[in-house]
Short mmCIF file of C-alpha atoms and ligand atoms in Angstrom, two decimals:
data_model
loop_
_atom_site.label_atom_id
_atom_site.label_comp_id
_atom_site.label_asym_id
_atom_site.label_seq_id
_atom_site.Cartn_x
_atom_site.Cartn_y
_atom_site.Cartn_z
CA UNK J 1 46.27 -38.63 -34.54
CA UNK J 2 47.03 -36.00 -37.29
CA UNK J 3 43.81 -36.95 -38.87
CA UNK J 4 42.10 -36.26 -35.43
CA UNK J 5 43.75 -32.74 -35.05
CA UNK J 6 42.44 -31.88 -38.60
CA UNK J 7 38.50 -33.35 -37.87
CA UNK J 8 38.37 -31.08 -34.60
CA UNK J 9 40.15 -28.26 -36.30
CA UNK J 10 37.08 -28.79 -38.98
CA UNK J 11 34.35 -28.82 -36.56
CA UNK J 12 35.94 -26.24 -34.44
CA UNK J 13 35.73 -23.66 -37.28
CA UNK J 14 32.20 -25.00 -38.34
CA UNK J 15 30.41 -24.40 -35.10
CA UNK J 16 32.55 -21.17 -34.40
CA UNK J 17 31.03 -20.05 -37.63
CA UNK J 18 27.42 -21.10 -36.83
CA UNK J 19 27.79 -19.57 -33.10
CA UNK J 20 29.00 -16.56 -34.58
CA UNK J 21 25.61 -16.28 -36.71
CA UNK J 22 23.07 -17.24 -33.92
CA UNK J 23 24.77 -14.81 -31.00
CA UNK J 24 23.38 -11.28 -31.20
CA UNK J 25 25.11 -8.77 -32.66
CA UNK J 26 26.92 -6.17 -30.76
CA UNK J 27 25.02 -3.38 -32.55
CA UNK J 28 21.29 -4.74 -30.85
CA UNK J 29 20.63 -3.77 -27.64
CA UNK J 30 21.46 -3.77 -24.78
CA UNK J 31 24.76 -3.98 -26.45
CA UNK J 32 26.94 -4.45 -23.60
CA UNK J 33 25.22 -7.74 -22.86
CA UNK J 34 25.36 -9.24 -26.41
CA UNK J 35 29.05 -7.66 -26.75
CA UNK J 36 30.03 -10.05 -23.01
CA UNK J 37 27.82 -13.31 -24.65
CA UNK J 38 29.83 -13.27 -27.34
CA UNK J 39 33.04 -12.65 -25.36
CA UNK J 40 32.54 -15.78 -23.41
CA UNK J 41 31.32 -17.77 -25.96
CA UNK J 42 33.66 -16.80 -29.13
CA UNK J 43 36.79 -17.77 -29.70
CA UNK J 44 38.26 -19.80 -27.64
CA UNK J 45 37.66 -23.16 -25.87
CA UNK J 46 38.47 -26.47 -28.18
CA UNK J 47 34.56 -27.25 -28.57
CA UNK J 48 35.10 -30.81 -27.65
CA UNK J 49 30.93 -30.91 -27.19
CA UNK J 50 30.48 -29.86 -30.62
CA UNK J 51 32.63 -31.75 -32.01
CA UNK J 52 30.59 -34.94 -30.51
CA UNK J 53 27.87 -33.65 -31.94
CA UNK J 54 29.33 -33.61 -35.30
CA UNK J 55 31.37 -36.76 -35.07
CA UNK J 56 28.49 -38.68 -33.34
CA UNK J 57 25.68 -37.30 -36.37
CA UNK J 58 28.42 -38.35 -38.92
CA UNK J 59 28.80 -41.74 -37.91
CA UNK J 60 25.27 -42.55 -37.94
CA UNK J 61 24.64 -40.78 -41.68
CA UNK J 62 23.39 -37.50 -40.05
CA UNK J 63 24.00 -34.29 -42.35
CA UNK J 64 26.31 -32.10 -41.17
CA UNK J 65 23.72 -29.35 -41.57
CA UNK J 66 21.64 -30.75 -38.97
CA UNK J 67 24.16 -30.46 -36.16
CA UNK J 68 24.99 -27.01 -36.48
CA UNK J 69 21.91 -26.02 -34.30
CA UNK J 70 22.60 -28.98 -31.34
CA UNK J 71 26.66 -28.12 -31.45
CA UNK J 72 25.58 -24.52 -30.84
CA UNK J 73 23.41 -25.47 -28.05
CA UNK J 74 25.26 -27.55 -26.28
CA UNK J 75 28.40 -25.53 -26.42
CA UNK J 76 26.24 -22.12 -25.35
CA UNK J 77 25.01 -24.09 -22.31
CA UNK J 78 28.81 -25.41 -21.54
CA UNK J 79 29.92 -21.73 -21.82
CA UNK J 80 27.37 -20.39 -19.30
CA UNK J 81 28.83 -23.00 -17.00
CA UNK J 82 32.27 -21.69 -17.20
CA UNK J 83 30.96 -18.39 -16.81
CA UNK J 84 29.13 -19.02 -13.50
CA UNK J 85 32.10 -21.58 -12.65
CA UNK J 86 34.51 -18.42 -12.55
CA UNK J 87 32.34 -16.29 -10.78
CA UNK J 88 33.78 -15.09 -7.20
CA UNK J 89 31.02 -17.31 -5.32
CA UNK J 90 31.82 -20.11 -7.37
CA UNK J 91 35.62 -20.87 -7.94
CA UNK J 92 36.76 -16.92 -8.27
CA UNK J 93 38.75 -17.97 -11.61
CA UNK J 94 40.69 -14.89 -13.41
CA UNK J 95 41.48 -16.33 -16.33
CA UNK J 96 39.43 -18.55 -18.89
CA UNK J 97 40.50 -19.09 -22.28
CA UNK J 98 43.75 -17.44 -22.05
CA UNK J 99 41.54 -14.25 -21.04
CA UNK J 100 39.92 -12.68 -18.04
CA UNK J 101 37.32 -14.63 -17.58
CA UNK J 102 33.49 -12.96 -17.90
CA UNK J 103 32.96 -11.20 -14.88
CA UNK J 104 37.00 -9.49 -15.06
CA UNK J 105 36.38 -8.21 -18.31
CA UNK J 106 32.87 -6.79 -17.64
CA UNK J 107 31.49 -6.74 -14.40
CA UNK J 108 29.92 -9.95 -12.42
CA UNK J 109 26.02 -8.85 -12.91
CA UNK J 110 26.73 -8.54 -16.36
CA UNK J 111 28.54 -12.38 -16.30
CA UNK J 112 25.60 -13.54 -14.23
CA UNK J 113 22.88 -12.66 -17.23
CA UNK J 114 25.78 -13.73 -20.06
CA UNK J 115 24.91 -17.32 -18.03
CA UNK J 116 21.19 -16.68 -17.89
CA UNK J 117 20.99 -15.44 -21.77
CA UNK J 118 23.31 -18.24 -23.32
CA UNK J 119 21.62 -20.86 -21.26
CA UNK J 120 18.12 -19.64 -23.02
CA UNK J 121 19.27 -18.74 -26.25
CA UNK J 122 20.63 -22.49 -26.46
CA UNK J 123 16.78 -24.11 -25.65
CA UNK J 124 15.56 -21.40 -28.11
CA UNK J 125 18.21 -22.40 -30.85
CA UNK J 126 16.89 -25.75 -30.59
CA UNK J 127 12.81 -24.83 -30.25
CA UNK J 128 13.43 -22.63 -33.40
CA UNK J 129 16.30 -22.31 -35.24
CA UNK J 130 15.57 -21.98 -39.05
CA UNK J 131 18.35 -23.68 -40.38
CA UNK J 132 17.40 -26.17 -41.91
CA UNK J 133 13.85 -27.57 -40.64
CA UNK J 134 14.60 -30.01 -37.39
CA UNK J 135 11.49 -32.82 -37.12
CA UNK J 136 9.39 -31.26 -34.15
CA UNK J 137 9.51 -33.94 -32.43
CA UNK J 138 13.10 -34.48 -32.23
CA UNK J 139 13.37 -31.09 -31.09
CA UNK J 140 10.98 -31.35 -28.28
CA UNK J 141 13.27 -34.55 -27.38
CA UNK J 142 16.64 -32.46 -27.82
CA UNK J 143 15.69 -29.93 -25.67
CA UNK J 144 14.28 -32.10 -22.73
CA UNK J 145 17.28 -33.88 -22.92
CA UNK J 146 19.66 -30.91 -23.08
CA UNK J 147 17.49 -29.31 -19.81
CA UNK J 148 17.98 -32.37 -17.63
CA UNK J 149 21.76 -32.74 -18.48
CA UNK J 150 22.06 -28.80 -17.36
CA UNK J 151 19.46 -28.45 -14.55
CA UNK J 152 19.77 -29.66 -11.12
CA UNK J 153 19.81 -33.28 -11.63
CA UNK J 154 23.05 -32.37 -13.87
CA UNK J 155 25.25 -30.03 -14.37
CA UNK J 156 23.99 -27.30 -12.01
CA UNK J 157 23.00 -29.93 -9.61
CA UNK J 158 26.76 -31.03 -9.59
CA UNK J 159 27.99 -27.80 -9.10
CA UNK J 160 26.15 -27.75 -6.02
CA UNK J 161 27.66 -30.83 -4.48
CA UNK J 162 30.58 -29.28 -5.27
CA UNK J 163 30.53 -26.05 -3.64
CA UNK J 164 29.07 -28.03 -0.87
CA UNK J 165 32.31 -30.46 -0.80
CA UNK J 166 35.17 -27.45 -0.21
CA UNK J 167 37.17 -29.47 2.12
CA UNK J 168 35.64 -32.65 2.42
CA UNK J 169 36.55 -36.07 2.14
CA UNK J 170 34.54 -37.76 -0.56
CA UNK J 171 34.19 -41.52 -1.25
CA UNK J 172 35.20 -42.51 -4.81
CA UNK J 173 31.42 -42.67 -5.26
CA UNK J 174 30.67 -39.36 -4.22
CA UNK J 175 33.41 -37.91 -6.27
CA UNK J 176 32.09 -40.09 -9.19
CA UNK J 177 28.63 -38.93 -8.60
CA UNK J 178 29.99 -35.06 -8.50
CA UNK J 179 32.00 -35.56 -11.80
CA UNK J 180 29.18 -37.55 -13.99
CA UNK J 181 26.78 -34.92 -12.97
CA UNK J 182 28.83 -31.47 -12.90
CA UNK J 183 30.96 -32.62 -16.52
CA UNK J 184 29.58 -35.83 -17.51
CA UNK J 185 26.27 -34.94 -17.98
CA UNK J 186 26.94 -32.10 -20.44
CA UNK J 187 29.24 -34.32 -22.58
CA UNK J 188 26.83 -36.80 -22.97
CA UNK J 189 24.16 -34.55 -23.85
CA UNK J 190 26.49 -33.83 -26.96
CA UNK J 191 26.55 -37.33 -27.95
CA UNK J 192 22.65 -37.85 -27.95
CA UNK J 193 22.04 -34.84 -29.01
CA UNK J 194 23.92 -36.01 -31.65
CA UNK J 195 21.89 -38.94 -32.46
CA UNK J 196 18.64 -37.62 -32.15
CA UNK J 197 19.85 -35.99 -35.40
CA UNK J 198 20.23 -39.48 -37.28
CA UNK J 199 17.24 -40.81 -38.92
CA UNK J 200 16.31 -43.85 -36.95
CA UNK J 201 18.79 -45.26 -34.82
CA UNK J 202 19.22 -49.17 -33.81
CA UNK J 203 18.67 -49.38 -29.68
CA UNK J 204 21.60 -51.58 -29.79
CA UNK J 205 23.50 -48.47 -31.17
CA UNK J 206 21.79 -46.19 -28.91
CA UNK J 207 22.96 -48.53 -25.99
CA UNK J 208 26.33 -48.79 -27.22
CA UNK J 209 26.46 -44.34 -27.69
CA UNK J 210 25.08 -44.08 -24.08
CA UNK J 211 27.88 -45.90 -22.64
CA UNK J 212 30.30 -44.30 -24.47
CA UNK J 213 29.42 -41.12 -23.84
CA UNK J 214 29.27 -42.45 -19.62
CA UNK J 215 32.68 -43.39 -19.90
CA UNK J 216 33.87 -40.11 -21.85
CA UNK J 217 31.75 -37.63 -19.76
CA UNK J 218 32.94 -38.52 -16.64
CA UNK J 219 37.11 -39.61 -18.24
CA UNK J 220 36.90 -36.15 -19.41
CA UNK J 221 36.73 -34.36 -15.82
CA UNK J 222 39.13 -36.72 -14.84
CA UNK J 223 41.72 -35.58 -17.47
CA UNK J 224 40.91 -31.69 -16.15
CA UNK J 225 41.31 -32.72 -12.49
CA UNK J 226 45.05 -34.39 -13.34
CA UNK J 227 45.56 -30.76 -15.91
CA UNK J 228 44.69 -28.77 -12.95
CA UNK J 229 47.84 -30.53 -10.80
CA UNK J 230 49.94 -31.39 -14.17
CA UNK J 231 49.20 -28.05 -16.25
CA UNK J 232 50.68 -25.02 -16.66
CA UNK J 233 48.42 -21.86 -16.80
CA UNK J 234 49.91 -20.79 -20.00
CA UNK J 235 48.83 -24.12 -21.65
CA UNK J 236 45.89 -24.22 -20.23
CA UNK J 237 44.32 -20.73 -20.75
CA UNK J 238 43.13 -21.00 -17.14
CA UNK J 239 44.66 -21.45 -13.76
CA UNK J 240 46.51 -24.50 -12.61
CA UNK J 241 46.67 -25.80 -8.67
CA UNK J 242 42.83 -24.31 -7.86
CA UNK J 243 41.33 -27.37 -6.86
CA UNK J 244 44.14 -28.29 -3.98
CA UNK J 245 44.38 -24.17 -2.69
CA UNK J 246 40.90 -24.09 -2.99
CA UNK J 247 40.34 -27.40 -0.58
CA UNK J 248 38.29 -29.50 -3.79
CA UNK J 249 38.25 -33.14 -3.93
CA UNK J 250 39.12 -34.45 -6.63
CA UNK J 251 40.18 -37.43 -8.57
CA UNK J 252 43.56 -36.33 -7.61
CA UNK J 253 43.24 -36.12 -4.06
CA UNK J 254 41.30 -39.21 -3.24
CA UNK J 255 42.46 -41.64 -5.89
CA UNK J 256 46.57 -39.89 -6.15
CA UNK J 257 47.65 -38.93 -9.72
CA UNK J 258 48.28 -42.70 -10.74
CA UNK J 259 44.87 -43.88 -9.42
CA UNK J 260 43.51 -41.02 -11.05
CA UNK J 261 45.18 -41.90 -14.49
CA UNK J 262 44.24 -45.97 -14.05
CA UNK J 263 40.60 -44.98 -13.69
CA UNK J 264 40.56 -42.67 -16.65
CA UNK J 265 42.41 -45.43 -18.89
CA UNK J 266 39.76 -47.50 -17.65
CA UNK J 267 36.89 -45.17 -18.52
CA UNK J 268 38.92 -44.79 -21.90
CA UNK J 269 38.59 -49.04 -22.69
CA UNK J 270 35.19 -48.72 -21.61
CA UNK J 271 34.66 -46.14 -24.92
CA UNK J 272 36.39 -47.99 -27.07
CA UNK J 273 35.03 -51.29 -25.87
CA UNK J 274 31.47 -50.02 -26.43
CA UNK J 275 31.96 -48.53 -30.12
CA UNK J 276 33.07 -52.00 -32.01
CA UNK J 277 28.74 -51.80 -32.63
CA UNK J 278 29.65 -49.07 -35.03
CA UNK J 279 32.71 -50.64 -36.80
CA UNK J 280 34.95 -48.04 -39.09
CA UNK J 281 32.25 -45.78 -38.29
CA UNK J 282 33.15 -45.47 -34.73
CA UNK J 283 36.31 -44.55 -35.60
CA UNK J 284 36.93 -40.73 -35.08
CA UNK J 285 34.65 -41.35 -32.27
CA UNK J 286 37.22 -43.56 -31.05
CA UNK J 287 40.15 -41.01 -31.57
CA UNK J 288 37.90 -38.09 -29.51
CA UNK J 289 37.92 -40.69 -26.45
CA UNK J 290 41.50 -40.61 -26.49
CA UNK J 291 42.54 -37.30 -26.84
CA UNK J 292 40.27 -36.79 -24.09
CA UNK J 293 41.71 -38.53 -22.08
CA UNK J 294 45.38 -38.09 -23.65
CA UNK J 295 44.76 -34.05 -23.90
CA UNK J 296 47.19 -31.34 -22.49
CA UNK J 297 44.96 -28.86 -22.45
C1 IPE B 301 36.35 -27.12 -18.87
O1 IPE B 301 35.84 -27.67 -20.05
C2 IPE B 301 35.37 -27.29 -17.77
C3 IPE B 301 34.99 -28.65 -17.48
C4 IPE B 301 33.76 -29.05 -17.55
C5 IPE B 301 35.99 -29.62 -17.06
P1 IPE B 301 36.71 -27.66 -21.38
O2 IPE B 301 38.09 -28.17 -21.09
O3 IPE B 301 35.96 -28.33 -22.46
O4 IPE B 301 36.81 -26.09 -21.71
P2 IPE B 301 36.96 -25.34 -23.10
O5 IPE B 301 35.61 -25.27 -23.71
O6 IPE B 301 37.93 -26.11 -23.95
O7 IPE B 301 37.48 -23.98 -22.72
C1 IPE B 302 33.84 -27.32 -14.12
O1 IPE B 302 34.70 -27.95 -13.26
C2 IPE B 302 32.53 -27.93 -14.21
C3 IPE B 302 31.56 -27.03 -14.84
C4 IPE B 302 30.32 -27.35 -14.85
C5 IPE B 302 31.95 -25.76 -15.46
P1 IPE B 302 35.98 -27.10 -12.91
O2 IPE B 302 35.66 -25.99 -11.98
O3 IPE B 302 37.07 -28.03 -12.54
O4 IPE B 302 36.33 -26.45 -14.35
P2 IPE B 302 37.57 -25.51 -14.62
O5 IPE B 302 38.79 -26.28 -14.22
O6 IPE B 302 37.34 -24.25 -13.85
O7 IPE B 302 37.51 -25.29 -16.11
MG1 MG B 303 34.22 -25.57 -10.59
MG1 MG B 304 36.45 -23.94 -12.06
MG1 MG B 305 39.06 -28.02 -13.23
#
């Protein structure tokens, strides 16, 4: 586990360092903007989609200067989500981070284009960022698959259904549904975004990464629905017991906290299950799935 603490430490610090060179300044204008994107985006958040990026790249031979520009992406689109998420018509969340979330700290027009600007500078990272020379066509395959998993088949798509659920009672397969597309689509984004990095990739593999990155996309909402009843809002830099005052269903309140935890260890064999393709190459991949699922935070 130590040695997993140290590789996300690593690729926490590498992609805060890349986003850090890609956001605008705070000197170009309109400065208040680019001083909020980088608010939301920088420091802070344990950059759990980049690091599946990285890990993902490295275990197929990828170099590491390759992922840089998909790690950015993907974590710029994940922190327009939790900008939007925390917006008053969404889940009216103070606190993100550890700090008042987007719209406290600057004003909720200004959070509403930090959403719209991150979500484009992401597709333009990955249309044009310099650093180093992507192939074309990967890129045109990155971003279509980085669009889907955030438009309304995905991510935004599950935010709908669950705005639309506020005191409902969902099937499990609703509430799976809800959770693959709001979370799980976004995670596994990072894993095949992290492929499409690799030279040329077995479909076996590719099989075996897709399922993985299934089981940890939707085990890793699962985790944050138990946080939100088990965690404390210190710990968790944002506010525990929303989802029951705010009337969400959850994983929690249709499956109870053990069902909820059964399911997730489930989801967590599942990832392991489908890695043995990759051997002792799979293995920090391995450790990510069960700190996921593990995680406090
Ligand atoms: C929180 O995601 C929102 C969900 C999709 C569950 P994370 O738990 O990855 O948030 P940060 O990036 O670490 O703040
Ligand atoms: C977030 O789900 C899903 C997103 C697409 C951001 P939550 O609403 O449960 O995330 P938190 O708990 O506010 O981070
Ligand atoms: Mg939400
Ligand atoms: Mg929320
Ligand atoms: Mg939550």
């Amino acid at each position: 586990l130590s040695s997993l603490t140290d590789t996300l430490e690593r690729c926490r610090l590498r992609v805060e360092r890349a986003l850090d060179r890609r956001l605008p300044t705070t000197h170009t204008p309109p400065a208040r903007l680019h001083e909020a994107m980088r608010y939301a985006t920088l420091k802070g958040g344990k950059r759990i989609r980049a690091a599946l990026v990285y890990l993902t790249g490295e275990a197929l031979g990828a170099g590491n200067e390759l992922l840089d520009c998909p790690a950015c992406a993907v974590e710029l689109i994940h922190a327009y989500s939790l900008v939007h998420d925390d917006l008053p018509c969404m889940d009216d969340d103070d606190l993100r981070r550890g700090r008042p979330s987007c719209h406290r700290a600057y004003d909720e027009a200004t959070a509403l284009l930090v959403g719209d600007s991150l979500q484009s500078l992401a597709i333009e990272l990955l249309a044009s960022d310099p650093t180093p020379a992507l192939d074309p066509a990967r890129r045109t395959e990155m971003i279509a698959l980085l669009s889907r998993a955030a438009g309304s088949t995905g991510m935004a798509g599950g935010q709908a259904i669950d705005l639309a659920s506020v005191g409902a009672a969902l099937t499990p397969e609703a509430l799976e549904d809800m959770h693959r597309r709001k979370t799980g689509a976004l995670i596994h984004a990072a894993v095949m975004l992290g492929a499409l990095t690799a030279p040329a990739v077995d479909q076996k593999i590719s099989d075996a990464l897709e399922r993985y990155a299934r089981a940890v996309g939707l085990a890793f909402q699962i985790a944050d629905d138990i946080l939100d009843v088990e965690g404390e809002t210190a710990a968790l830099g944002k506010s525990a017991g929303k989802d029951q005052r705010h009337g969400k269903p959850t994983y929690v309140s249709v499956l109870g906290l053990e069902g909820a935890r059964i399911r997730a260890h489930d989801l967590e064999r599942e990832a392991l299950d489908s890695l043995k393709i990759l051997g002792d190459n799979g293995r920090a991949l391995a450790s990510l799935a069960g700190f996921i699922i593990e995680r406090r935070q």
